[in-house]
Coordinates of C-alpha atoms in Angstrom, one line a residue:
M1 CA -160.7 105.9 118.8
T2 CA -159.9 103.2 116.3
P3 CA -163.0 101.3 115.2
A4 CA -163.2 97.5 115.8
F5 CA -164.1 97.0 112.1
S6 CA -165.3 98.9 109.1
V7 CA -168.2 97.8 106.9
C8 CA -168.9 99.4 103.6
V9 CA -172.7 99.4 103.0
Y10 CA -174.3 99.8 99.6
C11 CA -178.0 100.7 99.6
G12 CA -180.7 102.8 98.0
S13 CA -180.8 106.6 98.0
R14 CA -184.6 106.1 98.2
P15 CA -186.4 104.3 101.1
G16 CA -188.2 101.8 98.8
A17 CA -191.8 100.7 99.0
D18 CA -191.5 98.3 101.9
P19 CA -191.1 100.0 105.4
G20 CA -189.1 96.9 106.4
F21 CA -186.2 98.2 104.2
S22 CA -185.8 101.3 106.3
E23 CA -186.2 99.4 109.5
T24 CA -183.5 96.9 108.5
A25 CA -181.2 99.8 107.4
R26 CA -181.7 101.2 110.9
Q27 CA -180.8 97.9 112.5
V28 CA -177.7 97.6 110.4
G29 CA -176.5 101.0 111.5
Q30 CA -177.3 100.3 115.1
W31 CA -175.5 97.0 115.0
I32 CA -172.4 98.6 113.5
G33 CA -172.4 101.4 116.1
E34 CA -173.2 99.3 119.1
H35 CA -170.3 96.9 118.3
G36 CA -167.7 99.6 118.0
G37 CA -167.7 99.6 114.2
Q38 CA -167.4 102.1 111.4
L39 CA -169.8 102.6 108.5
V40 CA -168.4 103.5 105.1
Y41 CA -171.0 104.5 102.6
G42 CA -171.9 106.8 99.8
G43 CA -172.3 110.0 101.9
G44 CA -176.0 110.8 101.2
R45 CA -178.7 111.6 103.7
N46 CA -181.7 110.4 101.6
G47 CA -183.3 107.0 101.6
L48 CA -181.7 104.0 103.1
M49 CA -178.3 105.7 102.9
G50 CA -179.4 108.4 105.4
V51 CA -181.2 105.8 107.7
V52 CA -178.1 103.6 108.0
A53 CA -175.8 106.6 108.6
D54 CA -178.1 108.2 111.2
A55 CA -178.5 104.9 113.1
T56 CA -174.8 104.3 113.2
L57 CA -174.1 107.7 114.6
A58 CA -176.9 107.4 117.1
A59 CA -175.4 104.2 118.4
G60 CA -172.0 105.7 118.8
G61 CA -170.3 104.5 115.7
R62 CA -168.1 106.4 113.2
V63 CA -169.4 107.2 109.7
I64 CA -167.3 107.9 106.7
G65 CA -169.2 109.2 103.8
V66 CA -167.8 109.5 100.3
I67 CA -169.7 111.5 97.7
P68 CA -168.9 113.0 94.3
K69 CA -169.3 116.7 93.9
A70 CA -172.0 116.1 91.2
L71 CA -174.1 114.2 93.7
V72 CA -173.8 116.5 96.7
E73 CA -177.1 118.2 96.0
K74 CA -178.8 115.3 94.3
E75 CA -178.2 112.8 97.1
W76 CA -178.1 115.6 99.7
A77 CA -174.7 115.1 101.3
H78 CA -174.9 114.0 104.9
T79 CA -173.0 116.8 106.7
G80 CA -173.3 115.0 110.0
C81 CA -170.8 112.2 109.0
T82 CA -167.7 111.8 111.2
E83 CA -165.8 112.3 107.9
L84 CA -167.3 113.4 104.7
H85 CA -165.1 113.1 101.6
V86 CA -166.3 115.1 98.6
V87 CA -164.5 113.7 95.5
D88 CA -164.4 114.4 91.8
T89 CA -165.5 111.1 90.3
M90 CA -167.5 107.9 91.0
H91 CA -164.3 105.9 90.4
E92 CA -162.6 107.8 93.2
R93 CA -165.6 107.4 95.4
K94 CA -165.6 103.6 95.0
R95 CA -161.9 103.3 95.4
I96 CA -161.9 105.2 98.7
M97 CA -164.9 103.3 100.0
A98 CA -163.1 100.0 99.2
E99 CA -159.9 101.1 100.9
Y100 CA -161.6 102.0 104.2
A101 CA -163.7 98.8 104.3
D102 CA -162.9 95.5 106.0
A103 CA -166.1 94.0 104.5
F104 CA -168.9 94.9 102.0
L105 CA -172.6 94.6 102.5
S106 CA -175.4 95.3 100.0
L107 CA -178.8 96.1 101.2
P108 CA -181.8 96.7 98.9
G109 CA -181.2 99.4 96.3
G110 CA -181.3 100.3 92.6
I111 CA -178.8 100.2 89.8
G112 CA -176.1 102.1 91.8
T113 CA -176.3 99.5 94.6
L114 CA -176.1 96.7 92.1
E115 CA -173.2 98.2 90.2
E116 CA -171.2 98.6 93.4
F117 CA -172.0 95.1 94.6
F118 CA -171.0 93.6 91.3
E119 CA -167.8 95.6 91.2
V120 CA -166.5 94.5 94.6
W121 CA -167.6 90.9 93.9
T122 CA -165.7 91.0 90.6
W123 CA -162.6 92.5 92.3
R124 CA -162.9 89.7 94.9
Q125 CA -162.9 86.9 92.3
L126 CA -160.0 88.5 90.4
G127 CA -158.0 88.6 93.6
Y128 CA -157.8 92.4 93.9
H129 CA -159.0 92.1 97.5
A130 CA -159.8 89.3 99.9
K131 CA -162.5 91.1 101.9
P132 CA -165.9 89.4 102.4
V133 CA -168.9 90.5 100.3
G134 CA -172.4 90.1 101.6
L135 CA -175.9 90.4 100.0
L136 CA -178.8 90.9 102.3
N137 CA -181.8 89.2 100.7
L138 CA -184.4 91.0 102.7
N139 CA -187.9 89.7 102.2
G140 CA -186.7 88.0 99.0
Y141 CA -185.6 91.3 97.4
Y142 CA -182.7 89.6 95.6
D143 CA -184.5 86.2 94.8
H144 CA -184.7 86.9 91.1
L145 CA -181.1 88.2 90.9
L146 CA -179.9 85.0 92.7
A147 CA -181.9 82.9 90.3
F148 CA -180.4 84.7 87.3
L149 CA -176.9 84.2 88.7
A150 CA -177.7 80.5 89.1
T151 CA -178.6 80.5 85.4
S152 CA -175.2 82.0 84.6
V153 CA -173.6 79.1 86.4
T154 CA -175.7 76.4 84.6
S155 CA -175.1 78.3 81.3
G156 CA -171.3 78.0 81.8
F157 CA -170.5 81.7 82.2
M158 CA -169.7 81.4 85.9
N159 CA -168.6 78.7 88.3
D160 CA -169.9 77.6 91.7
W161 CA -166.8 78.9 93.4
Q162 CA -167.7 82.5 92.3
M163 CA -171.1 82.2 93.9
E164 CA -169.4 80.9 97.1
L165 CA -167.5 84.2 97.3
I166 CA -170.7 86.0 98.4
H167 CA -172.4 85.6 101.7
V168 CA -176.2 85.6 101.3
A169 CA -178.6 85.8 104.2
N170 CA -182.0 87.4 105.0
D171 CA -181.1 88.2 108.6
A172 CA -179.1 91.4 108.9
E173 CA -177.5 90.7 112.3
Q174 CA -176.4 87.2 111.3
L175 CA -174.9 88.5 108.0
L176 CA -173.1 91.3 109.7
Q177 CA -171.5 89.0 112.3
Q178 CA -170.5 86.6 109.6
L179 CA -168.9 89.3 107.5
V180 CA -167.0 90.8 110.4
Q181 CA -165.8 87.5 111.5
S182 CA -164.8 86.4 108.0
A183 CA -162.8 89.6 107.8
G184 CA -160.8 88.5 110.9
M185 CA -162.2 91.4 112.9
A186 CA -163.9 91.3 116.3
P187 CA -164.2 87.5 116.4
D188 CA -166.2 87.5 119.6
V189 CA -168.9 89.9 118.4
L190 CA -172.1 89.2 120.4
R191 CA -175.7 89.3 119.2
L192 CA -177.6 92.4 120.4
D193 CA -179.9 90.1 122.4
Q194 CA -176.9 88.7 124.3
I195 CA -175.6 92.1 125.5

């Protein structure tokens, strides 16, 4: 079955200190699965990565994991994915993930998550793709990053239009719906409480 949409989710390979991070990752996966979507992610089963993948599968969604050989043991490759692509390099991983995605969403995570977020945002502003990019600012996790980015604008290294290329919200369901609709997919997606 062809998925209604495909969301690439970047997130931590650790659960983080706040239990709300895992709960939100579960909600993201559940939303994707229950709305006929497909998750594209880094292919690990640890941390938030594993939570979002398991929740998508449990809700009936497809999961495409992409993981480099060097990380198969470190991130514990999720062998339950609908498709698991084991690749040679990080560059190949990110290219494949971007190709499968209709939209990109960053949940809380560390430097890997940040690097992936900044890369797809950079590609977007350079015109290499026109897919929406979202940042879930759960419990203010990205407040300081957003403040720094505002400083980049006032310091003349960025423009407001670059900031406008990212969708920022603190509600996962609202942000997912916005991203999917911005991608031109499933325009009549319903909120879970309306089903």
